[in-house]
């Protein structure tokens, strides 16, 4: 390895980025360590291209040059020619299956922002989605403070029926601008504070159920409304959401309780075992709705997963609050409600199960559901990430200023934004396919 190559790699770093095709937007940092490309779950660069074999090629960085070696009879293409082995320099391209990849040099970066950016690249690459590119928080939430009438809000929720679901061509596939969730949160917070004031004044036991329920519902249900607004196909009614919240939430809790009983994981893994058992229970509850062909969009899966996660979060938080009230009194109960509510913004059941739902619907697409889809690497990668995040969340690991929860929250919401972007892209591609002219039959 040349001195110049070592310095250049150390200062800037080389990346392989997909610029077109099924894997567009994916990127991997190159290194002297051998990296595998393919569709197998143990590959470093996991491809969603159906023309890519399980083990397709190996990548090795030698100085500032990328060494590619084919591992299958299906060969990569460089400069239009199939190759069993090739060396690429920055700027050159290679075709894996139907996807075009380019070797590039990252801009020199220092400090926390550069580290976070690299971490985001790796996270979205493992999840198999493209890192959000044109998302703007100020623009997305610019409508939250705008005045709306009650009639506008009622019309906004009148969706999902045969008469109110927009046709494909009428779907607005731009980044959504959710705003109702802010009003729902404000109203929920006012109700909770009202119960707190009433309890402080009267200390009447009949107020405790209302205190627990309003406090447990406030933030999870507000997050659910956010996912409801992000579902731009507008093909899921509020009735369907509420029904799934109740049924799916109960089912996922019961399945999880059986999981704890049958496996005994919590006896030796502790609280971290919830990451395995509870995420599995919620994923199995998604089978209730994944078979419905009407819900075919990735954004549908994001909403339906978040709905089951909301049911689980509400019922679980209410249980924790009641247990705290019975054992340690009302102050402990309120501490539990506030802490669990605030931390749910950074992650938790709503966000994690939303991601699992989005991944499952992304695998299913327009096809009928098959059990094999639950073992598809594209689903398992996201499910595994959510399990790990849940386990770390519950693990006895502490970082000052709730640092652990902030980091996990940033990771989870980055993936949510990536799946929203992927879902919007899916809608736009379907719109383009529908608008494409039908080729006329050849003249006899």
XYZ file of C-alpha atoms in Angstrom:
444
model
C 0.000 0.000 0.000
C 1.474 3.352 -0.997
C 2.034 6.159 1.540
C -0.135 8.482 -0.534
C -2.934 5.885 -0.619
C -2.734 5.378 3.149
C -2.909 9.108 3.842
C -5.776 9.639 1.437
C -7.810 6.775 2.881
C -7.160 7.893 6.431
C -8.090 11.513 5.789
C -11.080 11.111 3.540
C -12.213 7.499 3.345
C -13.543 5.658 0.317
C -17.149 4.627 -0.155
C -19.049 2.509 -2.651
C -22.389 4.162 -3.399
C -25.273 2.867 -5.517
C -26.337 5.632 -7.920
C -29.087 3.764 -9.807
C -31.068 0.532 -9.737
C -32.875 -1.418 -6.979
C -30.155 -0.613 -4.417
C -30.045 3.112 -5.206
C -28.955 5.246 -2.244
C -27.124 2.498 -0.373
C -23.532 3.179 0.630
C -20.761 1.239 2.357
C -17.464 2.449 3.754
C -14.537 0.528 2.240
C -11.603 -0.804 4.208
C -8.703 -3.228 3.946
C -10.956 -5.827 5.591
C -12.695 -8.157 3.121
C -16.354 -7.197 2.624
C -19.009 -9.417 1.043
C -21.701 -8.309 -1.412
C -24.870 -10.368 -1.862
C -28.334 -11.209 -0.598
C -27.263 -13.555 2.211
C -27.912 -12.221 5.704
C -24.222 -12.361 6.673
C -23.067 -10.133 3.777
C -21.654 -6.729 4.646
C -23.419 -5.083 1.716
C -26.938 -6.530 1.604
C -28.541 -6.129 -1.800
C -32.267 -5.944 -2.569
C -31.577 -6.639 -6.256
C -33.192 -9.945 -7.244
C -30.493 -10.509 -9.886
C -27.762 -10.531 -7.243
C -26.880 -14.014 -5.877
C -26.547 -14.758 -2.155
C -22.760 -14.346 -2.370
C -21.894 -12.180 -5.332
C -18.523 -10.476 -4.868
C -15.874 -9.523 -2.336
C -14.493 -6.018 -1.873
C -11.046 -5.174 -0.527
C -9.483 -1.728 -0.292
C -5.835 -1.654 -1.346
C -4.542 1.860 -0.847
C -6.928 4.108 -2.778
C -7.992 1.307 -5.130
C -10.928 -1.058 -4.756
C -10.279 -4.706 -5.537
C -13.407 -6.616 -6.652
C -13.508 -10.411 -6.953
C -16.517 -12.354 -8.234
C -17.853 -15.135 -5.997
C -20.540 -16.430 -8.357
C -21.009 -17.434 -11.970
C -23.114 -14.261 -12.268
C -20.384 -11.689 -12.827
C -20.083 -7.957 -12.083
C -19.701 -5.602 -15.038
C -16.981 -2.968 -15.349
C -16.954 -0.701 -18.418
C -19.668 -2.869 -19.953
C -17.695 -6.129 -19.660
C -18.197 -9.030 -17.215
C -15.194 -9.486 -14.942
C -14.071 -12.102 -12.442
C -11.632 -9.632 -10.897
C -11.149 -5.880 -11.305
C -9.477 -2.891 -9.686
C -11.369 0.412 -9.485
C -10.192 3.902 -8.563
C -12.369 6.759 -7.209
C -14.883 7.834 -9.835
C -15.128 4.460 -11.571
C -18.333 2.435 -11.639
C -19.315 -1.231 -11.403
C -22.650 -2.928 -12.090
C -23.930 -5.512 -9.608
C -27.069 -7.099 -11.076
C -29.220 -4.164 -12.210
C -27.611 -1.627 -9.873
C -24.792 0.779 -10.736
C -22.275 1.486 -7.965
C -19.587 4.172 -7.916
C -16.376 4.468 -5.911
C -16.208 7.852 -4.210
C -14.123 9.784 -1.703
C -15.943 11.127 1.338
C -15.270 14.706 2.383
C -12.885 14.949 5.329
C -14.900 15.136 8.527
C -14.011 15.639 12.157
C -15.810 15.354 15.436
C -19.273 14.261 16.465
C -21.146 15.259 13.298
C -18.861 13.205 11.066
C -19.205 10.213 13.400
C -23.012 10.533 13.484
C -23.121 10.787 9.698
C -21.063 7.614 9.295
C -23.189 5.844 11.879
C -26.330 6.855 9.988
C -24.860 5.483 6.774
C -24.182 2.128 8.402
C -27.580 1.978 10.103
C -29.605 2.635 6.961
C -27.397 0.272 4.987
C -28.113 -2.569 7.420
C -31.845 -1.761 7.277
C -31.705 -1.842 3.483
C -33.138 1.661 2.962
C -31.777 4.881 1.604
C -30.640 7.550 4.043
C -33.063 10.537 4.059
C -31.816 13.112 1.620
C -34.316 15.948 1.101
C -36.055 15.868 4.489
C -36.438 19.205 6.234
C -37.843 19.263 9.781
C -38.929 22.903 9.634
C -40.765 22.356 6.366
C -42.367 19.069 7.465
C -43.822 20.533 10.658
C -44.568 23.997 9.286
C -48.352 23.454 9.449
C -48.492 22.505 13.141
C -49.197 26.048 14.334
C -51.613 27.016 11.560
C -55.188 27.660 12.631
C -57.658 24.932 11.645
C -61.413 24.744 12.133
C -63.190 21.753 13.647
C -64.719 21.018 10.230
C -61.247 20.849 8.665
C -60.090 18.422 11.331
C -63.168 16.216 10.888
C -62.681 16.152 7.104
C -59.019 15.339 7.635
C -59.914 12.159 9.509
C -62.598 11.085 7.047
C -60.407 8.718 5.032
C -59.988 5.036 4.337
C -63.448 4.201 3.037
C -64.339 3.247 -0.538
C -65.631 6.794 -1.072
C -62.838 8.705 0.697
C -59.694 6.812 -0.362
C -58.052 8.869 -3.120
C -57.170 7.228 -6.442
C -53.501 6.523 -7.036
C -53.016 9.517 -9.323
C -54.445 11.884 -6.680
C -52.096 10.819 -3.861
C -49.711 13.583 -2.822
C -46.378 11.742 -2.692
C -44.363 14.710 -1.460
C -43.029 14.796 2.094
C -46.141 15.020 4.297
C -46.853 17.926 6.648
C -48.532 16.424 9.724
C -50.279 18.848 12.072
C -53.184 17.118 13.862
C -50.832 15.212 16.185
C -49.874 18.504 17.855
C -53.496 19.269 18.710
C -54.107 15.718 19.949
C -51.065 15.958 22.211
C -52.143 19.353 23.560
C -55.646 18.109 24.333
C -54.324 14.913 25.958
C -51.885 16.926 28.071
C -54.622 19.292 29.227
C -56.811 16.326 30.249
C -53.940 14.720 32.160
C -53.073 17.965 33.971
C -56.772 18.366 34.798
C -56.802 14.977 36.491
C -53.561 15.843 38.335
C -55.103 19.095 39.629
C -58.278 17.271 40.660
C -56.263 14.603 42.490
C -54.174 17.232 44.315
C -57.365 18.949 45.409
C -59.555 16.003 46.385
C -57.326 12.859 46.536
C -60.366 10.861 45.500
C -59.561 7.260 44.536
C -62.091 7.423 41.706
C -59.764 9.857 39.907
C -56.876 7.378 39.679
C -58.158 5.393 36.638
C -58.596 8.619 34.653
C -55.185 9.860 35.793
C -53.532 6.626 34.692
C -55.321 6.356 31.344
C -54.923 9.975 30.205
C -51.263 9.968 31.239
C -50.527 6.625 29.587
C -52.338 7.555 26.356
C -51.175 11.155 25.822
C -47.837 10.764 24.047
C -48.173 7.272 22.458
C -51.519 8.162 20.864
C -50.144 11.517 19.668
C -47.273 9.651 17.980
C -49.810 7.295 16.410
C -51.674 10.274 14.932
C -48.361 11.423 13.459
C -47.986 8.053 11.694
C -51.638 8.269 10.619
C -50.922 11.602 8.924
C -47.745 10.304 7.281
C -49.752 7.536 5.575
C -50.250 9.546 2.374
C -52.290 6.858 0.523
C -55.068 7.704 3.057
C -56.487 4.195 2.701
C -56.732 3.281 6.400
C -59.638 4.692 8.394
C -59.486 5.887 11.978
C -61.942 3.088 12.835
C -59.471 0.484 11.539
C -56.697 2.119 13.552
C -58.657 2.113 16.810
C -59.832 -1.480 16.305
C -56.288 -2.694 15.650
C -54.962 -0.660 18.588
C -57.289 -2.498 20.971
C -57.158 -5.989 19.472
C -53.521 -5.904 18.368
C -52.352 -4.332 21.617
C -54.070 -6.990 23.725
C -52.960 -9.856 21.480
C -49.329 -8.756 21.445
C -49.279 -8.466 25.244
C -50.847 -11.918 25.715
C -48.423 -13.494 23.215
C -45.513 -11.809 25.004
C -46.670 -13.058 28.411
C -46.804 -16.601 27.064
C -43.334 -16.030 25.609
C -41.945 -15.028 29.004
C -43.610 -18.066 30.608
C -42.447 -20.614 28.031
C -38.892 -19.392 27.479
C -37.850 -18.192 30.918
C -35.494 -15.731 29.218
C -36.075 -13.082 31.857
C -34.702 -15.387 34.552
C -31.169 -15.118 33.151
C -31.280 -12.236 30.651
C -33.222 -9.852 32.863
C -35.116 -6.863 31.506
C -33.234 -7.068 28.209
C -35.185 -10.246 27.391
C -38.184 -8.016 26.628
C -36.398 -6.950 23.459
C -36.643 -10.483 22.081
C -40.007 -11.572 23.459
C -42.054 -8.383 23.153
C -40.835 -7.474 19.662
C -41.684 -11.015 18.578
C -45.139 -10.789 20.143
C -45.905 -7.514 18.376
C -44.554 -8.792 15.057
C -46.804 -11.855 15.262
C -49.788 -9.593 15.952
C -49.079 -7.873 12.617
C -50.117 -11.095 10.881
C -53.696 -10.019 11.752
C -53.577 -7.393 9.013
C -50.671 -8.266 6.723
C -52.911 -10.609 4.718
C -55.260 -7.791 3.667
C -54.475 -6.893 0.025
C -56.007 -3.423 0.441
C -53.057 -2.394 2.603
C -50.226 -2.752 0.093
C -47.994 0.233 0.765
C -44.885 0.441 2.921
C -46.451 3.470 4.609
C -49.464 1.285 5.486
C -47.133 -1.102 7.302
C -45.508 1.804 9.142
C -48.923 2.964 10.412
C -50.293 -0.500 11.233
C -47.118 -1.451 13.101
C -47.219 1.813 15.055
C -50.866 1.100 15.891
C -50.067 -2.248 17.507
C -47.085 -0.667 19.251
C -49.345 2.069 20.615
C -51.791 -0.471 22.035
C -48.922 -2.337 23.684
C -47.379 0.886 25.050
C -50.658 2.220 26.476
C -51.635 -1.019 28.210
C -48.119 -1.616 29.531
C -47.662 1.948 30.835
C -51.048 1.829 32.558
C -49.989 -1.409 34.240
C -46.675 0.071 35.424
C -48.467 3.165 36.730
C -51.019 1.093 38.645
C -48.288 -1.078 40.158
C -46.394 2.043 41.262
C -49.559 3.521 42.792
C -50.313 0.357 44.755
C -46.770 -0.117 46.036
C -45.337 3.394 46.439
C -48.223 5.870 46.230
C -49.480 8.549 43.860
C -46.183 10.435 43.518
C -44.433 7.302 42.232
C -47.342 6.684 39.875
C -47.004 10.152 38.354
C -43.233 9.755 38.048
C -43.756 6.524 36.097
C -46.340 8.151 33.802
C -44.182 11.211 33.061
C -40.933 9.299 32.550
C -42.416 6.630 30.284
C -44.369 9.229 28.339
C -41.427 11.543 27.707
C -39.047 8.713 26.838
C -41.557 7.251 24.349
C -40.844 10.262 22.113
C -37.268 8.975 21.726
C -38.260 5.433 20.874
C -40.273 2.639 22.366
C -43.027 0.355 21.202
C -44.745 2.797 18.824
C -41.615 3.541 16.803
C -40.039 0.078 16.904
C -43.177 -1.785 15.834
C -43.799 0.841 13.158
C -40.386 0.021 11.692
C -41.081 -3.721 11.843
C -44.405 -3.177 10.057
C -42.799 -1.025 7.367
C -40.130 -3.680 6.726
C -42.717 -6.480 6.498
C -44.945 -4.556 4.095
C -41.901 -3.596 2.026
C -41.132 -7.290 1.590
C -44.757 -8.194 0.858
C -45.496 -5.438 -1.655
C -48.369 -6.387 -3.971
C -47.958 -10.127 -3.403
C -50.168 -12.323 -1.202
C -48.635 -12.837 2.230
C -46.574 -15.987 2.735
C -44.950 -17.162 5.954
C -41.570 -17.215 4.204
C -41.713 -13.412 4.152
C -41.080 -13.448 7.902
C -37.687 -15.038 7.214
C -36.765 -12.696 4.368
C -33.414 -11.002 5.189
C -34.882 -7.581 4.369
C -37.432 -8.075 7.157
C -35.112 -9.848 9.575
C -32.485 -7.095 9.401
C -34.953 -4.414 10.533
C -36.591 -6.719 13.070
C -33.146 -7.523 14.476
C -32.273 -3.823 14.750
C -35.473 -3.175 16.713
C -34.794 -6.133 19.008
C -31.275 -4.840 19.698
C -32.517 -1.284 20.327
C -35.156 -2.620 22.738
C -32.600 -4.771 24.567
C -30.142 -1.891 24.927
C -33.014 0.376 26.054
C -33.801 -2.039 28.918
C -30.204 -2.953 29.721
C -28.608 -1.577 32.921
C -26.434 0.785 30.924
C -26.445 4.471 31.828
C -25.110 7.513 29.967
C -25.406 10.968 31.574
C -28.372 13.159 30.619
C -30.358 10.183 29.308
C -27.716 9.807 26.601
C -28.551 6.167 25.927
C -32.174 6.965 25.160
C -31.261 9.986 23.033
C -28.877 7.913 20.891
C -31.406 5.119 20.473
C -34.102 7.654 19.657
C -31.975 9.297 16.963
C -31.293 5.884 15.410
C -34.971 4.870 15.465
C -36.268 8.128 13.997
C -33.571 8.125 11.308
C -34.930 4.745 10.191
C -38.523 6.016 10.375
C -37.638 8.918 8.074
C -35.798 6.538 5.745
C -38.870 4.299 5.503
C -41.142 7.303 4.934
C -38.864 8.344 2.082
C -38.898 4.790 0.726
C -42.704 4.646 1.001
C -43.125 7.932 -0.859
C -40.797 6.652 -3.566
C -42.927 3.487 -3.854
C -46.058 5.596 -4.409
C -44.342 7.792 -7.017
C -43.100 4.751 -8.916
C -46.607 3.271 -8.933
C -48.011 6.573 -10.188
C -45.428 6.698 -12.959
C -46.205 3.104 -13.975
C -49.942 3.829 -14.073
C -49.420 6.975 -16.142
C -47.112 5.247 -18.631
C -48.801 4.741 -22.011
C -49.860 1.175 -22.786
C -47.959 -0.090 -25.832
C -50.268 -0.677 -28.754
C -50.397 -4.218 -30.203
C -48.187 -4.754 -33.205
C -49.931 -4.464 -36.524
C -50.776 -7.814 -38.075
